[in-house]
Short mmCIF file of C-alpha atoms in Angstrom, two decimals:
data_model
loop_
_atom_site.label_atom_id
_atom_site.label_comp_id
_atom_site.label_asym_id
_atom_site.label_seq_id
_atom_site.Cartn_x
_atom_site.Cartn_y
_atom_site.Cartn_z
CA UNK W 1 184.89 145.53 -33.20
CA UNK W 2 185.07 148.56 -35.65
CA UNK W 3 181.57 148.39 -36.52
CA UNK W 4 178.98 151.05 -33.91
CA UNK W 5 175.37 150.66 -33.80
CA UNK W 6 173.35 153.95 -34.74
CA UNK W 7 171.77 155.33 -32.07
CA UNK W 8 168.11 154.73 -31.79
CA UNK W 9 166.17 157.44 -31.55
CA UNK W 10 163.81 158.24 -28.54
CA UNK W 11 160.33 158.39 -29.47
CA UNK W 12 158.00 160.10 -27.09
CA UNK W 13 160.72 162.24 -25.64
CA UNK W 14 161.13 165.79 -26.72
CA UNK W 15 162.67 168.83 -25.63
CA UNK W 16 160.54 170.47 -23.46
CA UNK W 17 158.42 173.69 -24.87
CA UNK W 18 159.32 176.98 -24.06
CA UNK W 19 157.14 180.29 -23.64
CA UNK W 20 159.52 181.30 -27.01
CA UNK W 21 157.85 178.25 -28.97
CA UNK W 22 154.39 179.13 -28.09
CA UNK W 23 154.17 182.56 -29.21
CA UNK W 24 152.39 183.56 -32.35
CA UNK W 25 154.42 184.73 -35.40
CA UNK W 26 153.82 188.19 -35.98
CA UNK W 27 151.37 190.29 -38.39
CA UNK W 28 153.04 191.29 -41.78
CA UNK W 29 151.15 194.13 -42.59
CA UNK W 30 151.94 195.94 -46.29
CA UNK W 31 153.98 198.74 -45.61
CA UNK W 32 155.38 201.11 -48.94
CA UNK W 33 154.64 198.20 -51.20
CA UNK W 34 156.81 195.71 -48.56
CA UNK W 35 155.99 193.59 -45.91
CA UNK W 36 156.75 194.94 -42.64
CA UNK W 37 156.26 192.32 -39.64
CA UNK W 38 154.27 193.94 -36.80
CA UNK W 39 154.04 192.62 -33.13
CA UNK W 40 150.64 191.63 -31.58
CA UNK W 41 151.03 193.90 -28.99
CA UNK W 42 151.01 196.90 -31.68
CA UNK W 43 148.30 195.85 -33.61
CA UNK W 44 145.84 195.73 -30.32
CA UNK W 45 147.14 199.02 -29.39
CA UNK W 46 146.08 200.31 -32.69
CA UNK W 47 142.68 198.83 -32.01
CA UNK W 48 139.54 200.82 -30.75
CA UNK W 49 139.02 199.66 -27.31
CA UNK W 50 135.03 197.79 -27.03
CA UNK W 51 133.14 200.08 -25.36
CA UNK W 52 130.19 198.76 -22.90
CA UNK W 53 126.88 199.77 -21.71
CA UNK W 54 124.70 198.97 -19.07
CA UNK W 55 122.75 196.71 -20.73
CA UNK W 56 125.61 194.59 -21.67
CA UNK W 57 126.85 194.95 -18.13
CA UNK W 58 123.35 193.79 -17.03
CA UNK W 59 123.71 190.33 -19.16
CA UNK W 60 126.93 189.61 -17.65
CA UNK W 61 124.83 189.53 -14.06
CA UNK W 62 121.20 188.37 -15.23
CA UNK W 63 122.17 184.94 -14.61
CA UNK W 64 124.03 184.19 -11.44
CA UNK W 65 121.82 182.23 -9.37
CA UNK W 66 120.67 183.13 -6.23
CA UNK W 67 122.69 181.30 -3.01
CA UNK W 68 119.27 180.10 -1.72
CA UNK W 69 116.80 179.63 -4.65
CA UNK W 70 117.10 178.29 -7.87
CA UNK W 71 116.27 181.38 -9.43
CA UNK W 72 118.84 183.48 -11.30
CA UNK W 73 118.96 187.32 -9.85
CA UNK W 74 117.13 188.80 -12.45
CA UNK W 75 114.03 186.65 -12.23
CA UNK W 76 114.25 187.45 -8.20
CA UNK W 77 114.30 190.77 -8.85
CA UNK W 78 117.43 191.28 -7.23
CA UNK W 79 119.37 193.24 -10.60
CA UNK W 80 117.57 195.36 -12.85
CA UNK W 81 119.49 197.22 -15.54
CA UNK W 82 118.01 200.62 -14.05
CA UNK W 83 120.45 200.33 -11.06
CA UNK W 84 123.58 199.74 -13.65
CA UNK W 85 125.77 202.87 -14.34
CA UNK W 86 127.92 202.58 -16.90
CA UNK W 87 131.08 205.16 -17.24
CA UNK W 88 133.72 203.77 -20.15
CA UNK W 89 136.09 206.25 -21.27
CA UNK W 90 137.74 205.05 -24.40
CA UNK W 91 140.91 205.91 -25.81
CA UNK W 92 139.79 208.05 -29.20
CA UNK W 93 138.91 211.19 -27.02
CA UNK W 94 135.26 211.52 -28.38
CA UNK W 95 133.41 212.31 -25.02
CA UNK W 96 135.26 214.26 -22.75
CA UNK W 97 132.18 215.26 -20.66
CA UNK W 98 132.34 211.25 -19.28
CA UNK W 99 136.16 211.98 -18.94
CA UNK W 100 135.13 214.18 -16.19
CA UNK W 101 134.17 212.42 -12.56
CA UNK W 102 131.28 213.99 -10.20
CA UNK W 103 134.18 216.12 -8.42
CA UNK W 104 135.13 217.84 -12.05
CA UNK W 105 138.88 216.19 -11.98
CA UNK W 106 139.43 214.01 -15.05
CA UNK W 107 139.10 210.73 -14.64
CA UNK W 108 141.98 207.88 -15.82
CA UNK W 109 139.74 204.91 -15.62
CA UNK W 110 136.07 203.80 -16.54
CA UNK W 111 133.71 202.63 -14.04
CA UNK W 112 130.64 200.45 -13.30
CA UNK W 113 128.12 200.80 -11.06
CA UNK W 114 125.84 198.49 -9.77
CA UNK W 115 123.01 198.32 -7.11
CA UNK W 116 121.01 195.28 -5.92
CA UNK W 117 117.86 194.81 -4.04
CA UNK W 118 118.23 191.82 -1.52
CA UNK W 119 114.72 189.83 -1.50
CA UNK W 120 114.19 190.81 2.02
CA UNK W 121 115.37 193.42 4.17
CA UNK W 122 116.73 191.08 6.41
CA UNK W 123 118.58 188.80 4.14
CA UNK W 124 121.48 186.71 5.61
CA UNK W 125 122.30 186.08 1.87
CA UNK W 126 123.14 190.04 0.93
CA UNK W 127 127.06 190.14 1.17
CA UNK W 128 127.68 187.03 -0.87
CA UNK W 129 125.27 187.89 -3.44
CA UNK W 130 127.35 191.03 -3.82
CA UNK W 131 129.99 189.13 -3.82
CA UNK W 132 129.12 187.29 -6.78
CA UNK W 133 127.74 190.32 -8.69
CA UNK W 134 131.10 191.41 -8.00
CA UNK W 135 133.18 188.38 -8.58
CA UNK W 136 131.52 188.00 -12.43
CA UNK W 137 131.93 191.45 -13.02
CA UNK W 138 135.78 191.59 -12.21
CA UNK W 139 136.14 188.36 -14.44
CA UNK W 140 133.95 189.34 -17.17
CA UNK W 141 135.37 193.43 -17.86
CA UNK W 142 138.22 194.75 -18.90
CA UNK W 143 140.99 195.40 -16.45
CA UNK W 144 139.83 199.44 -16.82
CA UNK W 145 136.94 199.52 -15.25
CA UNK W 146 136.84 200.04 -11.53
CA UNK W 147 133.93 198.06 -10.06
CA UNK W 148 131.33 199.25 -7.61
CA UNK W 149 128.30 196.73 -5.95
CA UNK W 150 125.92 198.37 -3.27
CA UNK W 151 122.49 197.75 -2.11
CA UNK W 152 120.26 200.12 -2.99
CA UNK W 153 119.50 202.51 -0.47
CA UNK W 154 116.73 201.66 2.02
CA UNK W 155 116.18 197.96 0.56
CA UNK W 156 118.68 195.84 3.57
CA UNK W 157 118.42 196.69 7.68
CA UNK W 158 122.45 196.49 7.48
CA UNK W 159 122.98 198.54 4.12
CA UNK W 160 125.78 200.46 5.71
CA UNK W 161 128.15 197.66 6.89
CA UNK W 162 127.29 194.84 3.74
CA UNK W 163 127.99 198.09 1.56
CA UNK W 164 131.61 198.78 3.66
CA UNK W 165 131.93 195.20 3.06
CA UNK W 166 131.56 194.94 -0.50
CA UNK W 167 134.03 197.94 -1.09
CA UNK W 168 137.12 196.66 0.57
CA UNK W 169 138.71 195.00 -1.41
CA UNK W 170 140.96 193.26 1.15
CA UNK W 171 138.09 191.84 2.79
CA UNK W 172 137.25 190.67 -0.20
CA UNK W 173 140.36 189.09 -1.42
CA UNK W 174 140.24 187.59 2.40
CA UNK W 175 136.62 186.33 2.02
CA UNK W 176 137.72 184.70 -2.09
CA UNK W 177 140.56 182.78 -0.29
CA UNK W 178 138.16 180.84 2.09
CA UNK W 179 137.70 177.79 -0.21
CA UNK W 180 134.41 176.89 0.75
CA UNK W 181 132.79 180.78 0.31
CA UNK W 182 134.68 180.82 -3.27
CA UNK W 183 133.13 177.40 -4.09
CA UNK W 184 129.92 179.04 -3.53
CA UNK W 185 130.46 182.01 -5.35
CA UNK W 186 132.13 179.64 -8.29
CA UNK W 187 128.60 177.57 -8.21
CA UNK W 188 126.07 180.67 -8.16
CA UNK W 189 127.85 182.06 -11.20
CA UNK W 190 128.30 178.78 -13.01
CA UNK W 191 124.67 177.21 -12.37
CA UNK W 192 123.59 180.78 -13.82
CA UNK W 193 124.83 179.92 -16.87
CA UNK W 194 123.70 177.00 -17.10
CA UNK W 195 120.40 178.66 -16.84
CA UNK W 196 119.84 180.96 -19.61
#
């Protein structure tokens, strides 16, 4: 009776993995001939923030498909890279003449602009197709751009109110938890890139 079993192990089972385990080790960076271990979060500080232009913001929104054809945008007609205005202030102090908004005051934040011409001026399709344009957008930029989608004056009879529409952003959030308008947004960006 003085003799105990060892324990068997458990295979399969192991402790479970916390947000500690899963972070990345940091940098070591040379520092006075030593290494000196640097954080992640300090090395992408020290990084030049990517700058955009309208043409890249234009290939982020070539592709979405259009709700009712199976046509992207751009081949509709519907985005054209004329009617993107691009605004990105970046963080080494270069251009201070795009720090300035149209007001004069200094601006905090970079912006993008972006007008679309619905197919018809009666199209029942106009506030979901800026919905997507500005769905893609707000998943494709950086967090510091503010995002702007309009028609393009005189192209929709109800420019005014899809335009009011497309600039609040809790009727947006509202209209993104409906499950069946986000599915279509989800498919008119996604079947766009399948496209190109």
């Amino acid at each position: 009776a003085g003799i105990v079993a060892p324990r068997k192990r458990r295979v399969g089972r192991s402790r479970p993995i916390s947000s500690s385990m899963l972070r990345e080790p940091p940098f070591l960076v040379p520092h006075n001939g030593k290494l000196k271990p640097v954080a992640q979060n300090d090395l992408a500080k020290k990084r030049k923030k990517e700058t955009f232009d309208a043409d890249e913001v234009f290939d982020i929104i070539r592709n979405i498909q259009d709700p009712e054809h199976p046509l992207t945008l751009e081949q509709l007609n519907v985005v054209n890279v004329k009617y993107v205005h691009v605004v990105d202030i970046s963080n080494d102090g270069d251009d201070d003449d795009q720090k300035l908004g149209d007001d004069g005051e200094k601006r905090t934040f970079s912006i993008v602009e972006v007008g679309f011409t619905p197919t018809i001026p009666h199209c029942s399709m106009a506030t979901l197709i800026g919905l997507c344009i500005r769905v893609k957008l707000l998943r494709s930029l950086p967090r510091r751009f503010k995002v702007t989608v309009k028609i393009n004056p005189g192209t929709h009879a109800s420019e005014q109110a899809v335009n009011r529409q497309l600039d609040d952003k809790e009727r947006v959030c509202a209209a993104l938890e409906n499950t069946h308008l986000l599915g279509v947004v989800n498919k008119c960006i996604r079947e766009g890139m399948n496209s190109s």
